[in-house]
CSV table of C-alpha atoms and ligand atoms in Angstrom, one decimal:
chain,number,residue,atom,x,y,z
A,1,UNK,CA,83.3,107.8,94.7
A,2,UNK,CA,81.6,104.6,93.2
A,3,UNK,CA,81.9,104.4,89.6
A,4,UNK,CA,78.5,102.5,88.1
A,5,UNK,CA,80.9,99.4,87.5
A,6,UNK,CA,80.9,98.7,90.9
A,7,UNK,CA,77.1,99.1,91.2
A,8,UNK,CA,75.9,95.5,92.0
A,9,UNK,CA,72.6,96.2,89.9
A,10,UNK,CA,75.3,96.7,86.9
A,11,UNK,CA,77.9,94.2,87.7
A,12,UNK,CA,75.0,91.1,87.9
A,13,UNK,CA,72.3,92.7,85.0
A,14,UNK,CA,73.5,89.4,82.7
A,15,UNK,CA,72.1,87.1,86.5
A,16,UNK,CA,69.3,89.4,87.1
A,17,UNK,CA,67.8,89.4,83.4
A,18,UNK,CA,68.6,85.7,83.5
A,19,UNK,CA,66.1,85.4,86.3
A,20,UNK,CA,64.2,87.2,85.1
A,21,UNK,CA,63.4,85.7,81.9
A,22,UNK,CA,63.2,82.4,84.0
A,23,UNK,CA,60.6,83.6,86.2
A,24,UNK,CA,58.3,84.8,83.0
A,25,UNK,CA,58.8,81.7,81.8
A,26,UNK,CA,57.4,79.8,84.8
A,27,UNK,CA,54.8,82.3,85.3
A,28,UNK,CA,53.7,81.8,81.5
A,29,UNK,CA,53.4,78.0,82.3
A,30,UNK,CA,51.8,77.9,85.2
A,31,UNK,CA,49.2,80.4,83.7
A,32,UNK,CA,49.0,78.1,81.0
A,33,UNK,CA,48.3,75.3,83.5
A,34,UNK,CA,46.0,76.9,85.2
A,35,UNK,CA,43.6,78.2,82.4
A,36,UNK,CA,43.8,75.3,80.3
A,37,UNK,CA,42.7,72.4,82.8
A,38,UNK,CA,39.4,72.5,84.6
A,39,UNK,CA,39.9,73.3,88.2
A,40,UNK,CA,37.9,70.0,89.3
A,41,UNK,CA,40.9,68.6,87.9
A,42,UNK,CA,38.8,66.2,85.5
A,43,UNK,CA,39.9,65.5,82.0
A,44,UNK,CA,36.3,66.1,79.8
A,45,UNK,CA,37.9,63.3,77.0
A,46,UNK,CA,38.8,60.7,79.8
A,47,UNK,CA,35.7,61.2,81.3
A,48,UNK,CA,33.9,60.8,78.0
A,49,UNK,CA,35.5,57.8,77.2
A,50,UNK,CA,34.8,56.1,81.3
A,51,UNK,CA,31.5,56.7,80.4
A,52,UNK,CA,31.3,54.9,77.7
A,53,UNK,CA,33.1,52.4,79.2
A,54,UNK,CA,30.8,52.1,82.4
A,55,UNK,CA,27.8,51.6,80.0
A,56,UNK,CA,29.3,49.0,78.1
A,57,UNK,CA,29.9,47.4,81.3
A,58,UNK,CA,26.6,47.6,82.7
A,59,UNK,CA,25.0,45.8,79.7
A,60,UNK,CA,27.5,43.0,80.0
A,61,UNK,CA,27.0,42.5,83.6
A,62,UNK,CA,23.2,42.9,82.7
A,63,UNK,CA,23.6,40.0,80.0
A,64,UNK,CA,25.7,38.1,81.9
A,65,UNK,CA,23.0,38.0,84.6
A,66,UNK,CA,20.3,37.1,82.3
A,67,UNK,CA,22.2,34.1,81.3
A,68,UNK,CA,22.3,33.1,85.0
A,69,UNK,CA,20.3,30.8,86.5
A,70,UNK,CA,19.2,30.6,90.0
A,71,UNK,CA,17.6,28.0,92.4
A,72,UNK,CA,16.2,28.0,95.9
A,73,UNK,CA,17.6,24.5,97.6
A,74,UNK,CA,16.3,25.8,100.6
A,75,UNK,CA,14.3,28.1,102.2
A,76,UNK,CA,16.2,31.4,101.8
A,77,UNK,CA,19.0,29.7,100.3
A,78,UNK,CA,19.2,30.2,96.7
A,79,UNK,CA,22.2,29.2,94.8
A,80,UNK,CA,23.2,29.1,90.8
A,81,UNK,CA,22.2,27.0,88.7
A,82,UNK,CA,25.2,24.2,87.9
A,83,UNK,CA,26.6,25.1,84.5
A,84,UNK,CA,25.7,21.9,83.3
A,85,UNK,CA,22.3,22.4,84.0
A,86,UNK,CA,22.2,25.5,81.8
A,87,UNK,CA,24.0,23.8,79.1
A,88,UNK,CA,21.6,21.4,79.3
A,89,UNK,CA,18.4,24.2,79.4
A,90,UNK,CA,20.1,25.6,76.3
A,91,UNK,CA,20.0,22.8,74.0
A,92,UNK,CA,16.6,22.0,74.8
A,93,UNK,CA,15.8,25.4,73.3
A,94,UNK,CA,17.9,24.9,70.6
A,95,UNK,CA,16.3,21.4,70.0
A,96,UNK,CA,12.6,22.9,70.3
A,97,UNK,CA,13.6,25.9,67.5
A,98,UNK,CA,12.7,24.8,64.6
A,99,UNK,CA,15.5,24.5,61.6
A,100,UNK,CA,16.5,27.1,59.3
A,101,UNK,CA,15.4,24.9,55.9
A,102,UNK,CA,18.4,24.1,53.9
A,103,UNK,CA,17.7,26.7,50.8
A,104,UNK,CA,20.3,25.5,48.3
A,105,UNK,CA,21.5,22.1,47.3
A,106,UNK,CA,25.2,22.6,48.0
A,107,UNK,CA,23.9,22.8,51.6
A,108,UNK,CA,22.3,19.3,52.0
A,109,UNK,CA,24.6,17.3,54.5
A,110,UNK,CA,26.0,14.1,52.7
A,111,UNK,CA,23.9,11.2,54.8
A,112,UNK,CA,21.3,13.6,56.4
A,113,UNK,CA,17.4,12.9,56.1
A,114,UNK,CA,17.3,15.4,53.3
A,115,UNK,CA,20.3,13.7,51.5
A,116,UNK,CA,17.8,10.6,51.2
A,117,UNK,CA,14.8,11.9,50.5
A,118,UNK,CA,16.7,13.7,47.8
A,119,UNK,CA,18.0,10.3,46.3
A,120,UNK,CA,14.3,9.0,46.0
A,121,UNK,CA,13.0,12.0,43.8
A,122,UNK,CA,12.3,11.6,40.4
A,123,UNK,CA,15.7,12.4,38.8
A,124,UNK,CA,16.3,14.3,35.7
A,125,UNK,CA,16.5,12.6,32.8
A,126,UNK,CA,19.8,11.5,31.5
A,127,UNK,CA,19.0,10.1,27.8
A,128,UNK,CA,17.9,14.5,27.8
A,129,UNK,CA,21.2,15.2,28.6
A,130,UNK,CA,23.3,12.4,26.3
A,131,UNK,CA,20.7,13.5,23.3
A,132,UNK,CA,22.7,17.0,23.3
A,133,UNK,CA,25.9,15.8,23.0
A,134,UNK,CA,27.6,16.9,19.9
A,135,UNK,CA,28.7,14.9,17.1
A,136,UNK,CA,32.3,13.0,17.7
A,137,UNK,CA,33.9,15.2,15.6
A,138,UNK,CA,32.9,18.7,16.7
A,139,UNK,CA,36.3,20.5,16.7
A,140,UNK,CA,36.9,21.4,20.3
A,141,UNK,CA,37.3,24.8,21.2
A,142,UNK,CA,41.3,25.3,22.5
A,143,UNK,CA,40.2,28.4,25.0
A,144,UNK,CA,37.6,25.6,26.2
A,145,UNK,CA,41.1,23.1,26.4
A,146,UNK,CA,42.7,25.9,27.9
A,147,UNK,CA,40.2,26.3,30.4
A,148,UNK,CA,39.9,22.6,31.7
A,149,UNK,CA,43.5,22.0,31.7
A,150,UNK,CA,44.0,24.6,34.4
A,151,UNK,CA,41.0,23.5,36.4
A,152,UNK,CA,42.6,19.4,35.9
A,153,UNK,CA,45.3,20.5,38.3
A,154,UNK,CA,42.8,19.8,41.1
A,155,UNK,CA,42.3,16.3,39.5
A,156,UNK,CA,46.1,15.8,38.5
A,157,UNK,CA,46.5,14.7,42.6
A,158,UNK,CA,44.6,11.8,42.0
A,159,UNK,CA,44.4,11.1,38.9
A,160,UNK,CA,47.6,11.8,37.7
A,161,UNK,CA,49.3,14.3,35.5
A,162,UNK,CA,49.0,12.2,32.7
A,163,UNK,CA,45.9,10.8,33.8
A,164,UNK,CA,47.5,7.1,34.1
A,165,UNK,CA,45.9,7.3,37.4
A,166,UNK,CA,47.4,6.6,41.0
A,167,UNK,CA,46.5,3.5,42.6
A,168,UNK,CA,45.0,3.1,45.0
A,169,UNK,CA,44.3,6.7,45.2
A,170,UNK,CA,42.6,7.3,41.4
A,171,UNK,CA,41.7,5.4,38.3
A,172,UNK,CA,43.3,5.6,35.3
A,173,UNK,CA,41.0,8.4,32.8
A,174,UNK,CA,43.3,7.9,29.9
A,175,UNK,CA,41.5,5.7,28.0
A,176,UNK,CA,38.8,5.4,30.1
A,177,UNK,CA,35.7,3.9,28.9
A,178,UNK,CA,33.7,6.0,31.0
A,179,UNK,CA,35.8,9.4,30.3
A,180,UNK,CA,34.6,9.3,26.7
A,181,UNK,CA,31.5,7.2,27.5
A,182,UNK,CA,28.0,8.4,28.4
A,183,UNK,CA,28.2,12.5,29.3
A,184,UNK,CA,25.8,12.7,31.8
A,185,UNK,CA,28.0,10.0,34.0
A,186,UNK,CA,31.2,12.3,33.9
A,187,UNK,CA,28.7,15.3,35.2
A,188,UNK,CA,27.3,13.4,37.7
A,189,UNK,CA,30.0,11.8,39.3
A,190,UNK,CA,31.4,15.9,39.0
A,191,UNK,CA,28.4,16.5,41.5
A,192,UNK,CA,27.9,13.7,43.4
A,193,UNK,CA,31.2,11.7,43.8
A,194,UNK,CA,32.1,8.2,43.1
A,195,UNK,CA,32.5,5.0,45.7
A,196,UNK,CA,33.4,1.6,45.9
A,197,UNK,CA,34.7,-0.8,43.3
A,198,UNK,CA,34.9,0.3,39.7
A,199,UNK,CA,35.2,-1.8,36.7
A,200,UNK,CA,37.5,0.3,34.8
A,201,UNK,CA,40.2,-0.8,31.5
A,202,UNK,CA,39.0,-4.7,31.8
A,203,UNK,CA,39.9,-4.3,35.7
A,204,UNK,CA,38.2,-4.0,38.9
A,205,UNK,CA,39.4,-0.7,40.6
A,206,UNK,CA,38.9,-0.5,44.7
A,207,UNK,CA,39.7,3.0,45.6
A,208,UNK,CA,41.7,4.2,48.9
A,209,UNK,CA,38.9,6.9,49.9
A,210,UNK,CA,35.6,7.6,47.2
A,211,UNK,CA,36.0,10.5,45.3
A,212,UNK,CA,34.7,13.8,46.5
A,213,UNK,CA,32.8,16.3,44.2
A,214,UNK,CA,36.0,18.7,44.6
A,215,UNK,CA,34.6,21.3,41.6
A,216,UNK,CA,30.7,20.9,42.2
A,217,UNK,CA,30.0,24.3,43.2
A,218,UNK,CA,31.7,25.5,39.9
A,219,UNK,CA,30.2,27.6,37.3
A,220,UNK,CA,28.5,25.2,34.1
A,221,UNK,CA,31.6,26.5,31.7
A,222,UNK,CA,34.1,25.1,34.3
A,223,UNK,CA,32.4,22.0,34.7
A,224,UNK,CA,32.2,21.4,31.4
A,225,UNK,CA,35.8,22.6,30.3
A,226,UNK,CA,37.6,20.2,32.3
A,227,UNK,CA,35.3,17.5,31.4
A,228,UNK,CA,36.1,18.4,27.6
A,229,UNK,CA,39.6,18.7,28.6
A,230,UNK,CA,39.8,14.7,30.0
A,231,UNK,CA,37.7,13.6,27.1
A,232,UNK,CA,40.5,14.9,24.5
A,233,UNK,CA,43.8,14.5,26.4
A,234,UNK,CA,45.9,11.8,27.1
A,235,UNK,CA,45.3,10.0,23.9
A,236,UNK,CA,41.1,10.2,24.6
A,237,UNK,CA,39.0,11.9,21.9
A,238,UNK,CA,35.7,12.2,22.3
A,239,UNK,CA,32.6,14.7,21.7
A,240,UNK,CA,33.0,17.9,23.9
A,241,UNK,CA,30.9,18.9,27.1
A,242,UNK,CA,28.7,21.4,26.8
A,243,UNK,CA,27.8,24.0,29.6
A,244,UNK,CA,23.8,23.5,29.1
A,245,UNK,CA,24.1,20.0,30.0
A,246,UNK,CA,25.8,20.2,32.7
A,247,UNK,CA,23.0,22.7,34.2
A,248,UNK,CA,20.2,20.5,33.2
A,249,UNK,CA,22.1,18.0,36.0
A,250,UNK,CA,23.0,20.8,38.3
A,251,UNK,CA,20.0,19.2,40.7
A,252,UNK,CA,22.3,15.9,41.4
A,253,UNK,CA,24.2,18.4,43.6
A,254,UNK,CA,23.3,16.9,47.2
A,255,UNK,CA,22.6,14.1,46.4
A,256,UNK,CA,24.1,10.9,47.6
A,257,UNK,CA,27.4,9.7,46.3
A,258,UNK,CA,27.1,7.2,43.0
A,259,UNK,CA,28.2,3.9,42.8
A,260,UNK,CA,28.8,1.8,39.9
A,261,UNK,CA,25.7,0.5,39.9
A,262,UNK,CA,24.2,3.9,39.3
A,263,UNK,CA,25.9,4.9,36.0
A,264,UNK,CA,25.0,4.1,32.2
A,265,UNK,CA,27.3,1.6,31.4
A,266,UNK,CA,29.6,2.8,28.7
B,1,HEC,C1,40.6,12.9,46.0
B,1,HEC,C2,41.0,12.3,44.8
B,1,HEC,C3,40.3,12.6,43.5
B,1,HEC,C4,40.2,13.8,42.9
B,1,HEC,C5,40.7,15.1,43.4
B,1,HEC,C6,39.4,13.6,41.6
B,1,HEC,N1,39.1,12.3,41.5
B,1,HEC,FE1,38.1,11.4,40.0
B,1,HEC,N2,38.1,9.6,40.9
B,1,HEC,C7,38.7,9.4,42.2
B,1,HEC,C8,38.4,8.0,42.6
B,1,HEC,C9,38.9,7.4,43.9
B,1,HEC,C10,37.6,7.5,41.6
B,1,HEC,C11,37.0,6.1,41.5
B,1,HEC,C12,35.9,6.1,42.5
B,1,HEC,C13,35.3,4.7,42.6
B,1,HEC,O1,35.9,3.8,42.0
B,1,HEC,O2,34.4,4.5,43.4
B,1,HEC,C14,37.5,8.5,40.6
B,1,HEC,C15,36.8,8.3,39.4
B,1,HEC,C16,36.7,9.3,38.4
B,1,HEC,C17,36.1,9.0,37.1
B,1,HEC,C18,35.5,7.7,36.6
B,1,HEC,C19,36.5,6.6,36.5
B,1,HEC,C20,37.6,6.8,35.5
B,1,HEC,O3,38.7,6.5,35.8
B,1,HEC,O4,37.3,7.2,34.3
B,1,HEC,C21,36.2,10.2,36.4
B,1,HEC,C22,35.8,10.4,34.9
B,1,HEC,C23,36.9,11.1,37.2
B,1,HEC,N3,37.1,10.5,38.4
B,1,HEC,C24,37.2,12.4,36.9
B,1,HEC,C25,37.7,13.4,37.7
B,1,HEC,C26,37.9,14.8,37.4
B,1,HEC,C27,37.6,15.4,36.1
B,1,HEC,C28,38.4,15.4,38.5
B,1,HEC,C29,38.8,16.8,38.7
B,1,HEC,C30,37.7,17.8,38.5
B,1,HEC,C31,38.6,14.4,39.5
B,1,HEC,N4,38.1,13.2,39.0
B,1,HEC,C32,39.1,14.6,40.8
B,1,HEC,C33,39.5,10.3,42.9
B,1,HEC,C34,39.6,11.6,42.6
Protein backbone atom coordinates (compact mmCIF):
# COMPACT_ATOMS: atom_id res chain seq x y z
CA UNK A 1 0.00 0.00 0.00
CA UNK A 2 1.15 3.60 -1.12
CA UNK A 3 1.70 5.85 1.69
CA UNK A 4 0.77 9.70 0.48
CA UNK A 5 4.65 10.35 0.57
CA UNK A 6 5.03 8.48 -2.33
CA UNK A 7 2.11 10.23 -4.10
CA UNK A 8 3.82 12.35 -6.93
CA UNK A 9 1.10 15.15 -6.45
CA UNK A 10 2.74 15.28 -2.67
CA UNK A 11 6.33 14.62 -3.34
CA UNK A 12 6.45 17.70 -6.24
CA UNK A 13 3.62 20.28 -4.42
CA UNK A 14 6.83 22.79 -3.65
CA UNK A 15 7.36 22.37 -8.26
CA UNK A 16 3.80 22.33 -8.88
CA UNK A 17 2.84 25.59 -6.72
CA UNK A 18 6.11 26.98 -8.20
CA UNK A 19 4.49 26.75 -11.57
CA UNK A 20 1.88 27.67 -10.70
CA UNK A 21 2.55 30.94 -9.24
CA UNK A 22 4.69 31.35 -12.49
CA UNK A 23 1.90 30.88 -14.76
CA UNK A 24 -0.38 33.56 -12.78
CA UNK A 25 2.17 35.69 -13.06
CA UNK A 26 2.48 35.52 -16.88
CA UNK A 27 -1.11 35.45 -17.21
CA UNK A 28 -1.38 38.75 -15.02
CA UNK A 29 1.11 40.35 -17.51
CA UNK A 30 -0.04 39.37 -20.52
CA UNK A 31 -3.54 40.62 -19.33
CA UNK A 32 -1.97 43.66 -18.51
CA UNK A 33 -0.54 43.88 -21.96
CA UNK A 34 -3.35 43.26 -23.52
CA UNK A 35 -5.85 45.76 -21.90
CA UNK A 36 -3.55 48.53 -21.51
CA UNK A 37 -2.38 48.97 -25.30
CA UNK A 38 -4.78 49.63 -28.07
CA UNK A 39 -5.12 46.64 -30.18
CA UNK A 40 -4.17 48.81 -33.51
CA UNK A 41 -1.00 48.71 -31.80
CA UNK A 42 -0.71 52.67 -31.92
CA UNK A 43 0.72 54.69 -29.14
CA UNK A 44 -2.15 57.81 -28.68
CA UNK A 45 1.07 60.10 -27.20
CA UNK A 46 3.51 59.21 -30.12
CA UNK A 47 0.89 59.72 -32.44
CA UNK A 48 0.11 63.07 -30.91
CA UNK A 49 3.38 64.14 -30.94
CA UNK A 50 3.99 62.80 -35.21
CA UNK A 51 1.23 65.03 -35.68
CA UNK A 52 2.51 67.82 -34.53
CA UNK A 53 5.53 67.08 -36.08
CA UNK A 54 4.00 66.52 -39.67
CA UNK A 55 2.35 69.95 -39.38
CA UNK A 56 5.36 71.72 -38.50
CA UNK A 57 6.80 70.10 -41.35
CA UNK A 58 4.29 71.01 -43.89
CA UNK A 59 4.57 74.76 -43.07
CA UNK A 60 8.31 74.60 -43.52
CA UNK A 61 8.17 72.86 -46.73
CA UNK A 62 5.34 75.41 -47.59
CA UNK A 63 7.80 78.40 -46.64
CA UNK A 64 10.53 76.93 -48.12
CA UNK A 65 8.64 76.79 -51.39
CA UNK A 66 7.47 80.20 -51.24
CA UNK A 67 11.07 81.39 -51.00
CA UNK A 68 11.66 79.48 -54.32
CA UNK A 69 11.91 80.85 -57.39
CA UNK A 70 11.16 79.30 -60.64
CA UNK A 71 11.71 80.02 -64.41
CA UNK A 72 10.67 78.58 -67.73
CA UNK A 73 14.07 78.43 -70.03
CA UNK A 74 12.13 76.63 -72.36
CA UNK A 75 9.08 75.55 -73.37
CA UNK A 76 8.06 73.07 -70.63
CA UNK A 77 11.23 73.30 -69.01
CA UNK A 78 11.11 75.21 -66.00
CA UNK A 79 13.99 75.24 -63.64
CA UNK A 80 14.96 77.28 -60.19
CA UNK A 81 15.82 80.24 -60.04
CA UNK A 82 19.98 80.52 -59.34
CA UNK A 83 20.42 81.50 -55.71
CA UNK A 84 22.11 84.41 -56.67
CA UNK A 85 19.33 85.60 -58.51
CA UNK A 86 17.13 85.47 -55.43
CA UNK A 87 19.80 87.04 -53.37
CA UNK A 88 19.77 89.52 -55.67
CA UNK A 89 15.57 89.87 -55.92
CA UNK A 90 15.87 90.12 -52.08
CA UNK A 91 17.84 93.09 -51.70
CA UNK A 92 16.11 94.96 -54.14
CA UNK A 93 13.11 94.61 -51.72
CA UNK A 94 15.04 95.37 -48.98
CA UNK A 95 16.52 98.51 -50.89
CA UNK A 96 12.79 99.62 -52.05
CA UNK A 97 11.39 99.35 -48.04
CA UNK A 98 11.72 102.22 -46.74
CA UNK A 99 14.02 102.76 -43.33
CA UNK A 100 12.89 102.31 -39.88
CA UNK A 101 13.84 106.29 -38.86
CA UNK A 102 16.61 106.21 -36.34
CA UNK A 103 14.34 107.29 -33.02
CA UNK A 104 17.11 108.06 -30.56
CA UNK A 105 20.39 109.74 -30.92
CA UNK A 106 22.60 106.95 -29.56
CA UNK A 107 21.40 105.27 -32.76
CA UNK A 108 22.80 107.72 -35.37
CA UNK A 109 25.77 105.82 -37.20
CA UNK A 110 29.12 107.87 -36.78
CA UNK A 111 29.69 109.21 -40.62
CA UNK A 112 26.06 108.33 -41.90
CA UNK A 113 23.86 111.18 -43.67
CA UNK A 114 22.11 111.74 -40.41
CA UNK A 115 25.48 112.03 -38.56
CA UNK A 116 26.00 115.24 -40.86
CA UNK A 117 22.95 116.75 -41.05
CA UNK A 118 23.13 116.50 -37.30
CA UNK A 119 26.47 118.50 -37.14
CA UNK A 120 24.90 121.41 -39.09
CA UNK A 121 21.85 122.01 -36.68
CA UNK A 122 21.86 124.84 -34.59
CA UNK A 123 23.70 123.51 -31.39
CA UNK A 124 22.86 124.12 -27.86
CA UNK A 125 24.35 126.78 -26.38
CA UNK A 126 27.48 126.33 -24.47
CA UNK A 127 28.08 129.86 -22.68
CA UNK A 128 24.16 128.19 -21.06
CA UNK A 129 25.84 125.45 -19.89
CA UNK A 130 29.42 127.16 -18.51
CA UNK A 131 26.98 129.98 -16.81
CA UNK A 132 25.88 127.09 -14.31
CA UNK A 133 28.92 126.03 -13.21
CA UNK A 134 29.45 126.56 -9.57
CA UNK A 135 31.70 128.73 -7.87
CA UNK A 136 35.62 127.25 -7.65
CA UNK A 137 35.25 126.60 -4.29
CA UNK A 138 31.92 124.63 -3.93
CA UNK A 139 33.06 121.79 -1.59
CA UNK A 140 32.64 118.63 -3.66
CA UNK A 141 30.45 116.14 -2.67
CA UNK A 142 32.85 112.75 -1.59
CA UNK A 143 29.71 110.15 -2.61
CA UNK A 144 29.90 112.28 -5.96
CA UNK A 145 34.13 111.53 -5.74
CA UNK A 146 33.15 108.16 -4.91
CA UNK A 147 31.04 107.78 -7.74
CA UNK A 148 33.40 109.02 -10.54
CA UNK A 149 36.35 107.24 -9.27
CA UNK A 150 34.75 103.90 -9.93
CA UNK A 151 33.37 104.90 -13.26
CA UNK A 152 37.46 106.40 -14.06
CA UNK A 153 38.49 102.81 -14.23
CA UNK A 154 37.07 102.83 -17.78
CA UNK A 155 39.34 105.96 -18.45
CA UNK A 156 42.40 104.60 -16.23
CA UNK A 157 43.32 102.36 -19.75
CA UNK A 158 44.09 105.31 -21.42
CA UNK A 159 44.58 107.84 -19.49
CA UNK A 160 46.34 106.38 -16.82
CA UNK A 161 45.76 105.54 -13.22
CA UNK A 162 47.16 108.61 -12.16
CA UNK A 163 46.01 110.31 -15.02
CA UNK A 164 49.80 111.16 -16.26
CA UNK A 165 48.39 109.85 -19.45
CA UNK A 166 49.82 107.06 -21.90
CA UNK A 167 51.31 108.14 -24.91
CA UNK A 168 50.48 107.67 -27.59
CA UNK A 169 47.41 106.09 -26.35
CA UNK A 170 45.92 109.14 -23.96
CA UNK A 171 46.85 112.62 -22.88
CA UNK A 172 47.87 113.58 -19.81
CA UNK A 173 44.36 115.07 -17.55
CA UNK A 174 46.40 115.81 -14.59
CA UNK A 175 46.78 119.20 -14.93
CA UNK A 176 45.11 119.55 -17.85
CA UNK A 177 44.10 122.85 -18.97
CA UNK A 178 41.14 121.55 -20.56
CA UNK A 179 40.15 119.07 -17.53
CA UNK A 180 39.54 122.11 -15.31
CA UNK A 181 38.84 124.45 -18.26
CA UNK A 182 35.51 125.22 -19.84
CA UNK A 183 32.70 122.46 -18.58
CA UNK A 184 30.73 122.08 -21.54
CA UNK A 185 34.15 120.79 -23.46
CA UNK A 186 34.72 117.90 -20.91
CA UNK A 187 30.71 116.93 -21.57
CA UNK A 188 31.04 117.09 -25.01
CA UNK A 189 34.01 115.33 -25.79
CA UNK A 190 32.04 112.63 -23.06
CA UNK A 191 29.46 112.46 -25.98
CA UNK A 192 31.07 112.93 -28.96
CA UNK A 193 34.83 111.82 -28.78
CA UNK A 194 37.90 113.57 -29.45
CA UNK A 195 40.39 113.30 -32.76
CA UNK A 196 43.50 114.42 -34.13
CA UNK A 197 46.24 116.61 -32.67
CA UNK A 198 45.68 118.21 -29.30
CA UNK A 199 47.55 121.10 -27.88
CA UNK A 200 47.68 119.91 -24.36
CA UNK A 201 50.50 121.05 -21.16
CA UNK A 202 52.38 123.55 -23.77
CA UNK A 203 52.64 120.36 -26.16
CA UNK A 204 51.07 119.09 -29.20
CA UNK A 205 49.46 115.66 -28.46
CA UNK A 206 48.81 113.20 -31.77
CA UNK A 207 46.89 110.32 -30.43
CA UNK A 208 47.23 106.50 -31.57
CA UNK A 209 43.37 106.01 -32.30
CA UNK A 210 40.64 109.24 -31.33
CA UNK A 211 38.87 108.81 -28.34
CA UNK A 212 35.62 107.04 -28.31
CA UNK A 213 32.57 108.30 -26.24
CA UNK A 214 33.05 104.97 -24.01
CA UNK A 215 30.29 106.38 -21.06
CA UNK A 216 27.86 108.39 -23.43
CA UNK A 217 24.89 106.41 -22.91
CA UNK A 218 25.35 106.88 -19.09
CA UNK A 219 22.91 108.40 -16.81
CA UNK A 220 23.59 112.61 -16.26
CA UNK A 221 24.86 111.72 -12.41
CA UNK A 222 27.51 109.36 -13.99
CA UNK A 223 28.56 111.71 -16.42
CA UNK A 224 28.96 114.21 -14.27
CA UNK A 225 30.66 112.28 -11.31
CA UNK A 226 33.61 111.19 -13.14
CA UNK A 227 33.90 114.41 -14.75
CA UNK A 228 33.97 116.02 -11.09
CA UNK A 229 36.15 113.20 -10.15
CA UNK A 230 39.08 114.25 -13.00
CA UNK A 231 38.57 117.86 -12.14
CA UNK A 232 39.66 117.32 -8.35
CA UNK A 233 42.12 114.36 -8.58
CA UNK A 234 45.48 114.14 -9.44
CA UNK A 235 46.54 117.46 -8.08
CA UNK A 236 43.46 119.23 -10.38
CA UNK A 237 40.92 121.37 -8.45
CA UNK A 238 38.34 122.84 -10.08
CA UNK A 239 34.46 123.64 -9.76
CA UNK A 240 32.33 120.35 -9.85
CA UNK A 241 30.02 119.01 -12.68
CA UNK A 242 26.72 119.18 -12.30
CA UNK A 243 24.10 116.50 -13.63
CA UNK A 244 21.66 119.39 -15.24
CA UNK A 245 24.41 120.49 -17.47
CA UNK A 246 25.31 117.61 -18.67
CA UNK A 247 21.56 117.00 -19.86
CA UNK A 248 21.19 120.38 -21.38
CA UNK A 249 24.24 118.75 -23.86
CA UNK A 250 22.77 115.33 -23.97
CA UNK A 251 21.72 116.28 -27.81
CA UNK A 252 25.66 116.22 -28.85
CA UNK A 253 25.08 112.55 -28.56
CA UNK A 254 25.38 111.47 -32.42
CA UNK A 255 27.00 113.86 -33.43
CA UNK A 256 30.24 113.84 -35.18
CA UNK A 257 33.50 113.39 -33.30
CA UNK A 258 35.20 117.01 -32.12
CA UNK A 259 38.31 118.24 -32.96
CA UNK A 260 40.36 120.74 -31.45
CA UNK A 261 39.16 123.25 -33.44
CA UNK A 262 35.71 122.71 -32.00
CA UNK A 263 36.24 123.32 -28.32
CA UNK A 264 36.39 126.69 -26.14
CA UNK A 265 39.81 127.24 -25.66
CA UNK A 266 40.61 127.00 -22.02
C1 LIG B 1 40.30 104.50 -25.72
C2 LIG B 1 41.12 105.39 -24.94
C3 LIG B 1 40.43 106.43 -24.11
C4 LIG B 1 39.51 106.26 -23.12
C5 LIG B 1 38.92 104.95 -22.63
C6 LIG B 1 39.22 107.56 -22.61
N1 LIG B 1 39.95 108.51 -23.27
FE1 LIG B 1 39.93 110.50 -22.93
N2 LIG B 1 41.17 110.80 -24.49
C7 LIG B 1 41.72 109.80 -25.26
C8 LIG B 1 42.48 110.39 -26.34
C9 LIG B 1 43.23 109.63 -27.40
C10 LIG B 1 42.34 111.78 -26.19
C11 LIG B 1 42.93 112.84 -27.07
C12 LIG B 1 42.13 112.91 -28.36
C13 LIG B 1 42.75 113.86 -29.35
O1 LIG B 1 43.79 114.42 -29.05
O2 LIG B 1 42.21 114.01 -30.41
C14 LIG B 1 41.53 111.99 -25.00
C15 LIG B 1 41.21 113.24 -24.49
C16 LIG B 1 40.54 113.46 -23.33
C17 LIG B 1 40.35 114.75 -22.70
C18 LIG B 1 40.87 116.09 -23.20
C19 LIG B 1 42.37 116.13 -23.24
C20 LIG B 1 43.02 116.08 -21.87
O3 LIG B 1 44.00 115.33 -21.75
O4 LIG B 1 42.59 116.79 -20.96
C21 LIG B 1 39.64 114.53 -21.56
C22 LIG B 1 39.21 115.56 -20.55
C23 LIG B 1 39.36 113.11 -21.48
N3 LIG B 1 39.93 112.51 -22.56
C24 LIG B 1 38.66 112.52 -20.46
C25 LIG B 1 38.32 111.16 -20.45
C26 LIG B 1 37.46 110.56 -19.46
C27 LIG B 1 36.82 111.28 -18.29
C28 LIG B 1 37.37 109.24 -19.78
C29 LIG B 1 36.55 108.16 -19.09
C30 LIG B 1 35.14 108.37 -19.00
C31 LIG B 1 38.17 109.02 -20.97
N4 LIG B 1 38.73 110.21 -21.34
C32 LIG B 1 38.33 107.79 -21.58
C33 LIG B 1 41.58 108.44 -25.08
C34 LIG B 1 40.70 107.85 -24.21
Amino acid sequence: MSSTSDNPLTRFSAFIWALGVFSLFGVIVLALKLFSHDTTGKNPLEEAAAAKRYEVRAGVDAAQKAGFAYKEVEKGKTVQVPPHDVFASLGEKLLSEKPAPVAVDAQIVPGSDRATAKSTEAGPDMSAVDKRTPAADTPIDPAVMAKGQATFALCAACHGPAGAGVPPVGPPLAGSEWVTGPVSNLIRIQFRGLQGPLHVKGAVFTPLAPMTPVIATQDDETIAAVLTFVRNSFGNKAAPVLPEQVKMLRSELGKPMLTEADLIKP
